[in-house]
CSV table of C-alpha atoms and ligand atoms in Angstrom, one decimal:
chain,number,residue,atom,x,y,z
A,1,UNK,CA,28.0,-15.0,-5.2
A,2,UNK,CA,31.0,-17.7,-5.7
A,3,UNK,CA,30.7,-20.5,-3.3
A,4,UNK,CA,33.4,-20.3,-0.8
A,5,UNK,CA,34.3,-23.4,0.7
A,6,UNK,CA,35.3,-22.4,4.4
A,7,UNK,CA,33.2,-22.5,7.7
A,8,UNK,CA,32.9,-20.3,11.0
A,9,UNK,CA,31.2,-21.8,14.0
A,10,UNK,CA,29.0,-19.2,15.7
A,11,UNK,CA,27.9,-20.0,19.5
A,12,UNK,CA,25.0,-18.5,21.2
A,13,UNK,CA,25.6,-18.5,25.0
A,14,UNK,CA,22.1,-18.3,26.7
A,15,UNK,CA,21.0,-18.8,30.2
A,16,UNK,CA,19.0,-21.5,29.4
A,17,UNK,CA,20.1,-23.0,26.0
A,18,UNK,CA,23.7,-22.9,23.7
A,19,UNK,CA,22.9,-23.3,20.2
A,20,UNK,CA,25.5,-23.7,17.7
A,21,UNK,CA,25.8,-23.9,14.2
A,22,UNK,CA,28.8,-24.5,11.8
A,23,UNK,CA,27.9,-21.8,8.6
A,24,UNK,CA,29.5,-21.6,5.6
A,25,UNK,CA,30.9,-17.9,4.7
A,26,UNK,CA,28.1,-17.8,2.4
A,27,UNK,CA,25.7,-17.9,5.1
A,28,UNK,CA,24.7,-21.5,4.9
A,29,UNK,CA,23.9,-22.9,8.0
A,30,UNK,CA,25.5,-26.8,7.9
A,31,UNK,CA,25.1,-27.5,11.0
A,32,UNK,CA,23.2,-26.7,14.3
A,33,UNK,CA,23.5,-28.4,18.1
A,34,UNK,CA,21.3,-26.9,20.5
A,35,UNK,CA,21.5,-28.5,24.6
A,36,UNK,CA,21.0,-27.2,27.8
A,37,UNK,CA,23.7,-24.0,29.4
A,38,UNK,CA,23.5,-26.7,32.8
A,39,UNK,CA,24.7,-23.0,34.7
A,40,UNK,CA,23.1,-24.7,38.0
A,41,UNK,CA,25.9,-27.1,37.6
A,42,UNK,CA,28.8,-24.7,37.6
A,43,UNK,CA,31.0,-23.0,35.5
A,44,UNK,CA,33.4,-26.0,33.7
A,45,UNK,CA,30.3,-28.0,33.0
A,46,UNK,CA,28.5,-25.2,31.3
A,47,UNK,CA,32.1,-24.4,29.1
A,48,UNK,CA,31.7,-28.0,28.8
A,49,UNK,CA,28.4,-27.9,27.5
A,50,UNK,CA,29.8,-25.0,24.7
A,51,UNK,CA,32.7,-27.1,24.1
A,52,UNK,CA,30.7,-30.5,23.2
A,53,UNK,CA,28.4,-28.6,21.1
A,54,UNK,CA,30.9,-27.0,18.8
A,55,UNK,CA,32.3,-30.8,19.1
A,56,UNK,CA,28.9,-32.1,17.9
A,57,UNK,CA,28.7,-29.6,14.7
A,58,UNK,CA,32.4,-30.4,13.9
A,59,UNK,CA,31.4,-33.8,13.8
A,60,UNK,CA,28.5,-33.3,11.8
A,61,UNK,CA,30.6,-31.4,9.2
A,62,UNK,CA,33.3,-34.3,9.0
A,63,UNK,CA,30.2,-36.3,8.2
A,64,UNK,CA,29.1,-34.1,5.0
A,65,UNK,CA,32.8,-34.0,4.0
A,66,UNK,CA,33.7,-30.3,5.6
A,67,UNK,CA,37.3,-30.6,6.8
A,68,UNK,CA,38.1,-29.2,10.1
A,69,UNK,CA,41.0,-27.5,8.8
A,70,UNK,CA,38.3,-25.6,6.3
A,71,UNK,CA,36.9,-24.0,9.8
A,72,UNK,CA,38.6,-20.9,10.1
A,73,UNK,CA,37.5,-19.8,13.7
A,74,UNK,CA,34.3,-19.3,16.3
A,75,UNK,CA,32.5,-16.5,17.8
A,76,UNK,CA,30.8,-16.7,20.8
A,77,UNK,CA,27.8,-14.5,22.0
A,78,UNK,CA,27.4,-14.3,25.6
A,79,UNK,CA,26.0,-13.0,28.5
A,80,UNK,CA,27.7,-9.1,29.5
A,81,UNK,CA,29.0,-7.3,30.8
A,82,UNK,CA,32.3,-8.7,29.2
A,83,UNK,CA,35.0,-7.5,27.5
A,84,UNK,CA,35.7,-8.6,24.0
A,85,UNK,CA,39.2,-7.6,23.2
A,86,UNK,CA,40.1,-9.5,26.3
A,87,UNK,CA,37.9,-12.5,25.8
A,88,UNK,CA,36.6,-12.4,29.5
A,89,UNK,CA,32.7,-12.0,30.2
A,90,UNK,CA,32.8,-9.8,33.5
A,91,UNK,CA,29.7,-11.1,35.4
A,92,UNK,CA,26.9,-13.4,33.3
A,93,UNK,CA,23.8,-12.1,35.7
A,94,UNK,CA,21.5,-15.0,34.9
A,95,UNK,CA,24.3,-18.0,35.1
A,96,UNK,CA,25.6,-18.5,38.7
A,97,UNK,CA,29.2,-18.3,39.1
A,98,UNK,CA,30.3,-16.6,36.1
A,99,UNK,CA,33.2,-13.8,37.2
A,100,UNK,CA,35.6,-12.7,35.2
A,101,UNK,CA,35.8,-16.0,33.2
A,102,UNK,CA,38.3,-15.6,30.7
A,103,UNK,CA,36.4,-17.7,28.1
A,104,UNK,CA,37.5,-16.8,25.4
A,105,UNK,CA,41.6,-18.6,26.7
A,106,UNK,CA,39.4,-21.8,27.9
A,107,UNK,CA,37.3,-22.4,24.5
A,108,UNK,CA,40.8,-22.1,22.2
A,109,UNK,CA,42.7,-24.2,24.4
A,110,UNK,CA,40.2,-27.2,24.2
A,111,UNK,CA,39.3,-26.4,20.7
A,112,UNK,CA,42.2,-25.3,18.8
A,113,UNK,CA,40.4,-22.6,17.4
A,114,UNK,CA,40.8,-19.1,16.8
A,115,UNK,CA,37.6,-17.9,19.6
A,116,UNK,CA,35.8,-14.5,19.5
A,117,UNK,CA,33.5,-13.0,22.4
A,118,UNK,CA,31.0,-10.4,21.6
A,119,UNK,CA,27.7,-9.4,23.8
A,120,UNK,CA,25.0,-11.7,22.8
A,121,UNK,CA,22.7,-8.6,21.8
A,122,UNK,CA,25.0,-7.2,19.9
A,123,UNK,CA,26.0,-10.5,18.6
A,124,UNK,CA,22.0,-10.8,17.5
A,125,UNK,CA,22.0,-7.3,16.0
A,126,UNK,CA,25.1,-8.4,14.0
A,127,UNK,CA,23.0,-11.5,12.8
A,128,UNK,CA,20.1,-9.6,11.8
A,129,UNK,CA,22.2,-7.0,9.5
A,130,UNK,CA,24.2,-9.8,8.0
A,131,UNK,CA,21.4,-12.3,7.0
A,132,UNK,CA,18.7,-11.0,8.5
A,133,UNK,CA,15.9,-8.2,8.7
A,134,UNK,CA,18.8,-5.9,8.3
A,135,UNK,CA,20.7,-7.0,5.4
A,136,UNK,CA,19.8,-3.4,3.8
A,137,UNK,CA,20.8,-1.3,6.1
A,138,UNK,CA,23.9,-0.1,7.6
A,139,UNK,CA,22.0,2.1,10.6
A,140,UNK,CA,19.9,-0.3,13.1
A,141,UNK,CA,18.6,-0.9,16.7
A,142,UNK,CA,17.5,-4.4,17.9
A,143,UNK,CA,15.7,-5.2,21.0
A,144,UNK,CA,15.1,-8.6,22.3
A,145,UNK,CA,11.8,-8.7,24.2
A,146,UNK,CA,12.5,-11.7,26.5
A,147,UNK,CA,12.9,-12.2,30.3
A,148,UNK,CA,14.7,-8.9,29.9
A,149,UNK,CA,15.1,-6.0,27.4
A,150,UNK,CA,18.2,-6.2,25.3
A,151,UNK,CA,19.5,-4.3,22.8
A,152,UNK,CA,22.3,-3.5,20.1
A,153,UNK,CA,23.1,-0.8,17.8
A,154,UNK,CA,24.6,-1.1,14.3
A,155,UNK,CA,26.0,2.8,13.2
A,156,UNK,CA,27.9,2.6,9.5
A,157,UNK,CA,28.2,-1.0,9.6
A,158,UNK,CA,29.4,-1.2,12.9
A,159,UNK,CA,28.4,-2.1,16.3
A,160,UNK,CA,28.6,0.3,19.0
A,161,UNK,CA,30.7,-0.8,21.9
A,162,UNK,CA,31.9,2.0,23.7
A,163,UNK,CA,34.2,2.8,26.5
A,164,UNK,CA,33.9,-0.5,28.6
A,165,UNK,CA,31.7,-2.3,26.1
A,166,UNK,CA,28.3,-1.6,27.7
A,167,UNK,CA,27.0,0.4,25.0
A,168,UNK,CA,23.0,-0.6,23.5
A,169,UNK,CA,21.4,-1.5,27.0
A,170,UNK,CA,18.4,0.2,25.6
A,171,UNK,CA,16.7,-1.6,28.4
A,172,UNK,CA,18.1,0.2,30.9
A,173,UNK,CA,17.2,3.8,29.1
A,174,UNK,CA,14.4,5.4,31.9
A,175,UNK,CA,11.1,5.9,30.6
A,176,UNK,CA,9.7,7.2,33.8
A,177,UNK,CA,11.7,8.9,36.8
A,178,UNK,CA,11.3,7.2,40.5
A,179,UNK,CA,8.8,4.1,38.2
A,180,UNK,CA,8.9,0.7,38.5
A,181,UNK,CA,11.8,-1.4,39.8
A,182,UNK,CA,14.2,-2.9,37.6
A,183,UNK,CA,15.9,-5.8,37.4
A,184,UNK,CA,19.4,-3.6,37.6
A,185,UNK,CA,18.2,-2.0,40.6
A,186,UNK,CA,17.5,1.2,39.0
A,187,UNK,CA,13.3,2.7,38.9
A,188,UNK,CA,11.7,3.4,35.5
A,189,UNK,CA,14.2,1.6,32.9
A,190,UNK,CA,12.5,0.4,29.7
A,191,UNK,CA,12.5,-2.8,30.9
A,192,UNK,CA,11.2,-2.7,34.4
A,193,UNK,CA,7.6,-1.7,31.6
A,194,UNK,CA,7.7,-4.2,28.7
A,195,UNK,CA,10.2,-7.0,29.5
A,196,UNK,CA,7.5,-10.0,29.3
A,197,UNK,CA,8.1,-10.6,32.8
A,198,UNK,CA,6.7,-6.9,33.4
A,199,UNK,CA,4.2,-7.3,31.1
A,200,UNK,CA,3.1,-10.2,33.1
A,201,UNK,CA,3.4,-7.9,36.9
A,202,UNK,CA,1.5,-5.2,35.1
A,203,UNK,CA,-1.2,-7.3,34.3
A,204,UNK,CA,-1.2,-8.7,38.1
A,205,UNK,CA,-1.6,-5.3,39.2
A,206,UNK,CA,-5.0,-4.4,37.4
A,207,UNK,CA,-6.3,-8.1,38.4
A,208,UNK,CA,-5.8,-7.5,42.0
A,209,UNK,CA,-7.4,-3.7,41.3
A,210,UNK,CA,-10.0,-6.0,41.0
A,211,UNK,CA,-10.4,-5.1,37.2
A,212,UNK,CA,-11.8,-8.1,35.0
A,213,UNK,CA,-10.7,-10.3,32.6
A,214,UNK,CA,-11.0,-13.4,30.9
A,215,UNK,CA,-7.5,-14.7,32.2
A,216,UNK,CA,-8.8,-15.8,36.0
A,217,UNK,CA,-11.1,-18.1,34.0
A,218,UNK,CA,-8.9,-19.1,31.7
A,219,UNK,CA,-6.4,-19.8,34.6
A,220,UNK,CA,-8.5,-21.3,36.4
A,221,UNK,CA,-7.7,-18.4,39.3
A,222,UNK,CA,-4.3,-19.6,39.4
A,223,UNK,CA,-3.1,-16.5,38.7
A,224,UNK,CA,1.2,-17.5,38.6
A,225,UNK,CA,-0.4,-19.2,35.9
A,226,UNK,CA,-0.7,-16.3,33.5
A,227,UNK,CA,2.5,-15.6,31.2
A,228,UNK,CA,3.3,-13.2,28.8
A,229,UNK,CA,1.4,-14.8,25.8
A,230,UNK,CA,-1.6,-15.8,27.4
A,231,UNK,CA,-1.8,-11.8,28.2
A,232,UNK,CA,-0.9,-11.6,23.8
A,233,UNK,CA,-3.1,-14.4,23.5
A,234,UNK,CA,-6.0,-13.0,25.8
A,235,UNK,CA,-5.6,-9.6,23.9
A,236,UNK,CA,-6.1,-10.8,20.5
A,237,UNK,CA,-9.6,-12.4,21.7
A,238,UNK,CA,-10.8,-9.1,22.6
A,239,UNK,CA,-10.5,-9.0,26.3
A,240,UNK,CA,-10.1,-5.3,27.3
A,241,UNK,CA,-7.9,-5.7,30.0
A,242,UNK,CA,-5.4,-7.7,28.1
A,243,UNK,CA,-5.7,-5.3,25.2
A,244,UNK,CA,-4.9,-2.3,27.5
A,245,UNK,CA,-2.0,-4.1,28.6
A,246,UNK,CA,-0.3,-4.6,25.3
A,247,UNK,CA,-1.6,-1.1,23.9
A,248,UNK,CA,0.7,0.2,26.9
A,249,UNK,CA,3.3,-2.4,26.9
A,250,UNK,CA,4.0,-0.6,23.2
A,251,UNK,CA,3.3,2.8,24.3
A,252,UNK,CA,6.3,2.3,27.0
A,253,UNK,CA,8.1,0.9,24.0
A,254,UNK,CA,7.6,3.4,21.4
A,255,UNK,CA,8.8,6.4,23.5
A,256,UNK,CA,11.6,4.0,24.5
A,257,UNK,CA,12.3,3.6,20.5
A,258,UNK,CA,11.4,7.2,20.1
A,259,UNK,CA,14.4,8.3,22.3
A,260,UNK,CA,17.2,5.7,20.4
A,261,UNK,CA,15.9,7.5,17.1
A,262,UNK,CA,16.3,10.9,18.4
A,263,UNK,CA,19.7,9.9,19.4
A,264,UNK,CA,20.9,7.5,16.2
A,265,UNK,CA,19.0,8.4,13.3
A,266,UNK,CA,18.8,4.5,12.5
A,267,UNK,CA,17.2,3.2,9.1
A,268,UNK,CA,15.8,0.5,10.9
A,269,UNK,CA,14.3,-0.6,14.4
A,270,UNK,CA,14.1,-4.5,14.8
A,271,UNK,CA,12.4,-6.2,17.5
A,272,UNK,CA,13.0,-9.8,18.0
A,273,UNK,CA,12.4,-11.9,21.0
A,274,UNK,CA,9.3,-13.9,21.5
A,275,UNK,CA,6.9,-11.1,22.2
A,276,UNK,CA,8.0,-9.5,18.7
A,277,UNK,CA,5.9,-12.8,17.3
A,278,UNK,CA,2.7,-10.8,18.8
A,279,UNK,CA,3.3,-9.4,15.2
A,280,UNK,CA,0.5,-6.1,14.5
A,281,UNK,CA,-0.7,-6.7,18.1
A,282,UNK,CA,2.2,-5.1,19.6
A,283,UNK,CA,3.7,-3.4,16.2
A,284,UNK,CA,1.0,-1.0,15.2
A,285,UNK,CA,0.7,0.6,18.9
A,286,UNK,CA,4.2,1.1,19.0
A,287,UNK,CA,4.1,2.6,15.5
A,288,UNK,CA,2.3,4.7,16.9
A,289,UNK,CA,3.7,6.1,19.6
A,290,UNK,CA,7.5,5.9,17.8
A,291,UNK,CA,5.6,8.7,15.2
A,292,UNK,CA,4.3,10.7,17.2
A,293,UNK,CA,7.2,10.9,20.0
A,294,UNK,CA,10.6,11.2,17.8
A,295,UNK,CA,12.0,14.0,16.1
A,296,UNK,CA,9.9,14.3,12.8
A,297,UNK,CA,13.6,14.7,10.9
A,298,UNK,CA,14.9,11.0,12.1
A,299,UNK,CA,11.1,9.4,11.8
A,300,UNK,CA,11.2,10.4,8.1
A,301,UNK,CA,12.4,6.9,6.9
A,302,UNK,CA,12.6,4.5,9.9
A,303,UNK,CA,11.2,1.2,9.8
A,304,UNK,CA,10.0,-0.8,12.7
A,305,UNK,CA,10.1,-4.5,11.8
A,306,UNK,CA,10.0,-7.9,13.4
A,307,UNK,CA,13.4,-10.0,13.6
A,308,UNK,CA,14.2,-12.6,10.9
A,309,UNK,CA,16.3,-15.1,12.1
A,310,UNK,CA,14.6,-16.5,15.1
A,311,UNK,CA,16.5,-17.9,17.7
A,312,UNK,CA,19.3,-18.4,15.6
A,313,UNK,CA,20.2,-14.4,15.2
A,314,UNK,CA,22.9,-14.4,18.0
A,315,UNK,CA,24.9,-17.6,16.4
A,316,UNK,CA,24.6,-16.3,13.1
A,317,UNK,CA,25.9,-13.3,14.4
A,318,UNK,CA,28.9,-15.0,16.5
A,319,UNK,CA,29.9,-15.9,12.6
A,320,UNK,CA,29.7,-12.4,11.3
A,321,UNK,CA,31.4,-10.9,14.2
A,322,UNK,CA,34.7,-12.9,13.5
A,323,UNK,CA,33.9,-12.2,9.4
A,324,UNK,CA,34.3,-8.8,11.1
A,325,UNK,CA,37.2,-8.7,13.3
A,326,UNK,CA,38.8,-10.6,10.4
A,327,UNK,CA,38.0,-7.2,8.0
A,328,UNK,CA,35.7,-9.5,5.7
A,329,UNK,CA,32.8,-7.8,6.5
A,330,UNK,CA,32.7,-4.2,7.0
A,331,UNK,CA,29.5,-2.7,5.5
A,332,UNK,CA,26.5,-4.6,3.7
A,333,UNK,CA,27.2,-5.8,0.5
A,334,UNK,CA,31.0,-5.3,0.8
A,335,UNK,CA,32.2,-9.2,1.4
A,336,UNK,CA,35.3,-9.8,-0.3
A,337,UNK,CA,36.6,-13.4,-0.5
A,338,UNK,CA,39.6,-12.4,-1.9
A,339,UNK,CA,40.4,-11.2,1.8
A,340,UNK,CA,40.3,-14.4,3.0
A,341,UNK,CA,44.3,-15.3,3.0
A,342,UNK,CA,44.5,-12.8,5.5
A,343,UNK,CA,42.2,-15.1,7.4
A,344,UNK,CA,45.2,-17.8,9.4
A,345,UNK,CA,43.2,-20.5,11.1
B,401,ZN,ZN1,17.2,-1.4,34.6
């Protein structure tokens, strides 16, 4: 493909970190800033925070001869629900103080920028089928296995938003009527089963059963000492306990999967997150259970694969989701430089 000399900057909004990075419309990545969200410290520091750090890989561009005038915009990928078309993320459940923030207003006014606000889920799923695991396919599902479950869905090349932009929580799907209690307040959603926080409460639950394992040792009976991968960890060892756990955790998973395929007919499931990095640990059970519980018709074909890009997905995305609202990128293998005067920085 021809080299084209002009630059988005794609911002990941996390509860914990923003990472950005200045990419090239070929998908080079030129530059990257990651440092702290500081949400404790209230809402201007934070867009402070996401200001500095597009700041930084400006800077850092300048400095490998990238003009700024050659950057033709930023996305942003942040915490939902929000509302994209009017730039304003609604409530951001795991950053105090964020309420209808009209972020989108705040970022171009300090940055001179064209700014675009997508989900950060969706944002990720965006950055997997531009440069990542996806980059085939035109019909995917990602979850992110983190804290939380979250998820976006690709159809024809596009992401789903629906009516008020809440469309993918696949998280919140129930798996099991009047089950365990959810983050969202709601009993049996997907995520109240295999979010690594419940992975962790599930395995408290057999301990104090008084069922044995190798983790009280290996805790040293401290038992708020046991996380998510020590359970991955414990599992891959060979302790039975541990290796129940995960053979569930992707048993909950795959009939999760099982109902988004029934519904979708993806190509492609993608998990990414860090419990996707269990690799065939947590893989093959759900596998497993996605064959045997979705419609034989939309199996036929669908791949279940781990993410590609890492942490980066959702910043990468950010990028392809203005290539996007700027028409440059509809399906895969359709980007048209020649489009690109359309494209008024
Ligand atoms: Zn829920």
């Amino acid at each position: 493909m021809k080299r084209i000399y002009k630059y988005i900057i794609g911002v990941d909004l996390g509860a914990t970190n923003i990472i950005s990075l200045l990419v090239s419309l070929n998908g080079e990545v030129i530059a990257r800033d990651t440092r702290k969200t500081m949400g404790e410290n209230g809402k201007e520091r934070t867009i402070s925070q996401i200001v500095n750090s597009a700041r930084n890989v400006i800077g850092e561009g300048e400095r490998s001869g990238i003009f700024s005038k050659s950057i033709l915009g930023m996305g942003i990928g942040g915490p939902g629900p929000l509302n994209s078309d009017g730039g304003v993320i609604h409530i951001a459940p795991n950053i105090p103080g964020w309420i209808n923030t009209y972020l989108v207003k705040e970022l171009e006014d300090e940055l001179k920028l064209n700014v675009f606000l997508e989900n950060d889920a969706n944002a990720a799923a965006l950055g997997e089928w531009w440069l990542g695991a996806g980059r085939d396919v035109d019909n995917l599902v990602l979850l992110t296995l983190g804290t939380g479950v979250g998820g976006g869905i690709i159809i024809d090349g596009e992401v789903l938003h629906g009516a008020r932009h809440t469309a993918g929580e696949i998280g919140h799907t129930i798996i099991r009527e009047g089950g365990l209690l959810c983050s969202c307040g709601n009993r049996g959603c997907l995520e109240a089963y295999v979010s690594a926080r419940a992975v962790v409460k599930r395995t408290l639950t057999a301990i104090y059963r008084g069922e044995e394992t190798l983790l009280t040792d290996l805790v040293k009976n401290k038992l708020e000492d046991i996380t998510c991968k020590l359970v991955y960890d414990t599992a891959r060892e060979g302790d039975s306990l541990c290796k129940q756990v995960v053979e569930e955790t992707g048993r909950y998973l795959g009939i999760g999967i099982a109902n988004i395929v029934n519904l979708i007919n993806p190509e492609m499931v993608i998990l990414g997150g860090g419990m996707a990095k269990a690799e065939d640990l947590i893989f093959e059970p759900v596998r497993k259970y996605v064959r045997e519980h979705a419609f034989t018709a939309a199996m036929e074909g669908v791949e279940v694969v781990p993410a590609a890009l890492g942490v980066n997905a959702g910043a990468i995305g950010a990028v392809a989701y203005v290539l996007k609202k700027k028409g440059l990128l509809k399906t895969i293998n359709n980007f048209d430089p020649n489009l690109l005067n359309t494209f008024k920085a």
